[in-house]
Coordinates of C-alpha atoms and ligand atoms in Angstrom, one line a residue:
X31 CA 0.0 0.0 0.0
X32 CA 1.4 3.3 -1.1
X33 CA 0.4 6.3 1.2
X34 CA 2.0 9.0 -1.0
X35 CA 0.1 12.0 -2.2
X36 CA -1.9 10.9 -5.3
X37 CA -0.7 14.2 -7.0
X38 CA 2.9 13.1 -6.5
X39 CA 2.2 9.7 -8.1
X40 CA 0.4 11.5 -10.9
X41 CA 3.4 13.7 -11.5
X42 CA 5.6 10.6 -11.5
X43 CA 3.5 8.8 -14.1
X44 CA 3.4 12.0 -16.3
X45 CA 7.2 12.3 -15.9
X46 CA 7.6 8.8 -17.4
X47 CA 5.5 9.8 -20.4
X48 CA 7.2 13.2 -20.9
X49 CA 10.7 11.8 -20.8
X50 CA 9.7 9.3 -23.4
X51 CA 8.2 12.0 -25.6
X52 CA 11.5 13.9 -25.5
X53 CA 13.7 10.9 -26.2
X54 CA 15.4 11.0 -22.8
X55 CA 14.2 7.4 -22.2
X56 CA 13.1 4.8 -24.7
X57 CA 12.3 1.2 -23.8
X58 CA 14.9 1.7 -21.0
X59 CA 15.7 4.3 -18.4
X60 CA 13.6 5.3 -15.4
X61 CA 12.4 8.1 -13.1
X62 CA 11.6 8.1 -9.4
X63 CA 10.4 10.4 -6.6
X64 CA 11.0 10.4 -2.9
X65 CA 7.9 9.5 -1.0
X66 CA 6.6 12.7 0.5
X67 CA 4.8 10.7 3.3
X68 CA 8.0 8.8 4.2
X69 CA 11.4 10.3 3.1
X70 CA 13.1 7.0 3.7
X71 CA 11.5 5.4 0.7
X72 CA 11.1 6.2 -2.9
X73 CA 8.5 5.4 -5.6
X74 CA 9.5 3.9 -9.0
X75 CA 7.6 2.0 -11.7
X76 CA 7.9 -1.8 -12.0
X77 CA 10.2 -3.1 -14.7
X78 CA 8.6 -1.8 -17.9
X79 CA 8.9 0.7 -20.6
X80 CA 8.4 4.3 -19.2
X81 CA 5.8 5.3 -21.9
X82 CA 3.5 2.5 -20.7
X83 CA 3.6 3.3 -17.0
X84 CA 0.2 4.0 -15.2
X85 CA -0.5 4.6 -11.5
X86 CA -1.0 0.9 -10.7
X87 CA 2.6 0.2 -11.9
X88 CA 4.2 2.3 -9.2
X89 CA 6.1 0.4 -6.5
X90 CA 7.6 1.6 -3.2
X91 CA 11.2 0.9 -2.2
X92 CA 13.3 1.4 0.9
X93 CA 16.6 3.3 0.2
X94 CA 18.6 0.1 0.0
X95 CA 16.5 -0.9 -3.1
X96 CA 14.3 -3.4 -1.4
X97 CA 10.6 -3.5 -2.7
X98 CA 8.0 -2.9 0.0
X99 CA 5.5 -5.7 0.1
X100 CA 5.5 -6.1 -3.7
X101 CA 6.4 -9.2 -5.6
X102 CA 6.5 -7.6 -9.0
X103 CA 9.8 -7.4 -10.9
X104 CA 11.7 -4.2 -10.2
X105 CA 14.2 -2.4 -12.4
X106 CA 17.7 -3.9 -12.0
X107 CA 19.2 -0.4 -11.5
X108 CA 16.9 0.8 -8.8
X109 CA 20.0 1.2 -6.6
X110 CA 20.9 4.3 -8.5
X111 CA 17.8 6.0 -7.0
X112 CA 18.1 4.7 -3.4
X113 CA 21.8 5.5 -3.0
X114 CA 21.3 9.1 -4.2
X115 CA 18.3 9.7 -1.9
X116 CA 20.4 8.4 1.0
X117 CA 23.4 10.6 0.1
X118 CA 21.4 13.7 -0.9
X119 CA 18.5 14.8 1.5
X120 CA 17.9 17.7 -0.9
X121 CA 17.0 15.4 -3.8
X122 CA 13.3 14.7 -4.4
X123 CA 13.5 13.0 -7.8
X124 CA 16.0 11.1 -9.9
X125 CA 16.1 10.4 -13.7
X126 CA 18.3 7.7 -15.1
X127 CA 18.6 7.7 -18.9
X128 CA 20.7 6.4 -21.9
X129 CA 19.9 9.4 -24.0
X130 CA 22.1 9.0 -27.1
X131 CA 23.4 12.6 -27.2
X132 CA 25.1 12.4 -23.8
X133 CA 27.0 9.1 -24.5
X134 CA 29.9 10.7 -26.4
X135 CA 30.6 13.0 -23.5
X136 CA 31.1 10.0 -21.2
X137 CA 33.5 8.2 -23.4
X138 CA 35.9 10.8 -25.0
X139 CA 38.8 11.8 -22.7
X140 CA 39.3 15.6 -22.3
X141 CA 35.8 16.5 -23.3
X142 CA 33.5 17.9 -20.6
X143 CA 29.8 18.5 -20.8
X144 CA 29.3 22.2 -20.0
X145 CA 26.4 24.7 -20.4
X146 CA 26.3 25.9 -24.0
X147 CA 23.1 27.9 -23.5
X148 CA 21.0 29.3 -20.8
X149 CA 18.4 26.5 -20.6
X150 CA 21.1 24.1 -19.2
X151 CA 22.9 26.5 -16.9
X152 CA 22.5 24.0 -14.1
X153 CA 25.3 22.0 -15.8
X154 CA 27.8 24.5 -14.6
X155 CA 29.4 22.0 -12.2
X156 CA 30.9 21.0 -14.7
X157 CA 29.4 17.5 -15.1
X158 CA 31.5 14.6 -13.7
X159 CA 31.8 11.2 -15.4
X160 CA 31.3 8.0 -13.3
X161 CA 33.8 5.3 -14.3
X162 CA 32.2 2.0 -13.1
X163 CA 35.6 0.2 -13.5
X164 CA 36.9 2.2 -10.5
X165 CA 34.2 0.6 -8.3
X166 CA 33.4 -2.7 -10.0
X167 CA 36.8 -3.6 -11.6
X168 CA 37.4 -4.3 -15.3
X169 CA 35.1 -7.3 -15.4
X170 CA 31.8 -5.6 -15.0
X171 CA 28.5 -5.4 -17.0
X172 CA 28.2 -1.6 -16.7
X173 CA 25.0 -1.9 -14.7
X174 CA 24.5 -0.3 -11.3
X175 CA 23.3 -3.6 -9.9
X176 CA 23.8 -3.3 -6.1
X177 CA 24.0 -0.8 -3.3
X178 CA 27.8 -0.6 -3.4
X179 CA 27.8 0.6 -7.0
X180 CA 24.8 2.9 -6.3
X181 CA 26.9 4.5 -3.5
X182 CA 29.9 4.9 -5.8
X183 CA 27.7 6.6 -8.4
X184 CA 26.2 8.9 -5.7
X185 CA 29.8 9.8 -4.7
X186 CA 30.6 10.8 -8.3
X187 CA 27.5 12.9 -8.4
X188 CA 28.5 14.7 -5.2
X189 CA 26.4 17.8 -4.7
X190 CA 25.8 18.4 -8.4
X191 CA 22.6 18.0 -10.5
X192 CA 23.9 15.5 -13.1
X193 CA 26.5 12.8 -13.5
X194 CA 27.5 11.0 -16.8
X195 CA 28.1 7.3 -16.7
X196 CA 30.9 6.1 -19.1
X197 CA 29.6 3.8 -21.7
X198 CA 26.1 3.9 -20.3
X199 CA 24.2 7.2 -19.9
X200 CA 23.5 9.8 -17.3
X201 CA 21.7 10.3 -14.0
X202 CA 20.1 13.7 -13.2
X203 CA 18.5 14.8 -10.0
X204 CA 16.1 17.6 -8.9
X205 CA 14.5 18.9 -5.7
X206 CA 11.2 17.6 -7.3
X207 CA 10.1 15.6 -10.3
X208 CA 9.3 18.6 -12.5
X209 CA 12.8 20.0 -12.0
X210 CA 14.4 16.6 -12.6
X211 CA 12.5 16.2 -15.8
X212 CA 13.4 19.8 -16.9
X213 CA 17.1 19.1 -16.2
X214 CA 17.0 15.7 -18.0
X215 CA 15.5 17.1 -21.1
X216 CA 17.9 20.1 -21.3
X217 CA 20.9 17.9 -20.4
X218 CA 20.2 15.8 -23.5
X219 CA 19.6 19.0 -25.6
X220 CA 22.8 20.6 -24.4
X221 CA 24.8 17.5 -25.3
X222 CA 23.5 17.5 -28.8
X223 CA 24.1 21.2 -29.3
X224 CA 27.6 21.1 -27.7
X225 CA 28.7 18.3 -30.0
X226 CA 27.4 20.2 -33.0
X227 CA 29.2 23.4 -31.9
X228 CA 32.5 21.6 -31.2
X229 CA 32.4 20.3 -34.8
X230 CA 32.1 23.9 -36.1
X231 CA 35.0 25.4 -34.1
X232 CA 36.0 26.9 -30.8
X233 CA 33.0 27.1 -28.4
X234 CA 32.1 30.0 -26.1
X235 CA 30.4 28.6 -23.1
X236 CA 28.2 30.5 -20.6
X237 CA 30.3 32.4 -18.0
X238 CA 30.0 31.8 -14.3
X239 CA 27.9 34.9 -14.0
X240 CA 25.6 34.0 -16.9
X241 CA 25.3 30.5 -15.4
X242 CA 24.2 31.9 -12.0
X243 CA 21.8 34.5 -13.4
X244 CA 20.1 32.3 -15.9
X245 CA 19.6 29.6 -13.3
X246 CA 17.6 32.2 -11.2
X247 CA 15.5 33.2 -14.3
X248 CA 14.8 29.5 -15.2
X249 CA 13.8 28.6 -11.6
X250 CA 10.9 31.1 -11.9
X251 CA 9.6 29.4 -15.1
X252 CA 9.6 25.8 -13.9
X253 CA 6.0 25.0 -14.6
X254 CA 5.9 26.6 -18.0
X255 CA 7.7 23.8 -19.8
X256 CA 6.0 21.1 -17.7
X257 CA 2.5 22.3 -18.6
X258 CA 3.3 22.2 -22.3
X259 CA 5.1 18.9 -22.2
X260 CA 2.3 17.4 -20.2
X261 CA -0.3 18.3 -22.8
X262 CA 2.0 16.9 -25.5
X263 CA 2.4 13.7 -23.6
X264 CA -1.3 13.3 -23.1
X265 CA -2.3 14.3 -26.7
Ligands
MN391 MN1 21.0 2.1 -17.2

């Protein structure tokens, strides 16, 4: 039995559909929220394609990734979510994706994903890359399949909004699910645009001041994109 606010579960279902609409997830990838009624657990769909998720597919998990009174098959990489919620009390939602545009930035040495325009100013960290071989050794299957690897990923993320995963994808967090979705969509967009710009020549990135100021402006517009994307996803 899930006691979370039905509006939170509704946002989580909608987030699954929006992320699919924007190509951030396909048959794979997932999005979770922290349970507002119990911060020591999180909500995540059962193992299925995000575009097909409905409210009855949502499961509850403790932060070590154990399903709560639920026999359905969970996502293998649910540990990504639990470890980040444990390490980051400020995080209310987590998106894990294999968005194609971000993959090159995780595998090419010396190239860093950075904010190329104001919509992705939150990437001003700059974005770290998680090397799973450092935690799992050379003989690994690239999957974050247990708490130890989830904790290693959370360490790479640190206090930032996004971490790339070498040869795998990215994990993006937000204080709530709408912010996490916004960031996941614009992380993928930034990666595509940055790769395109780098092919053309030397790139001028946002300055530290531009990063800080545009982040403030974007924060005041959070629901604007969500409301549009929701209607698209429902239409
Ligand atoms: Mn994955």
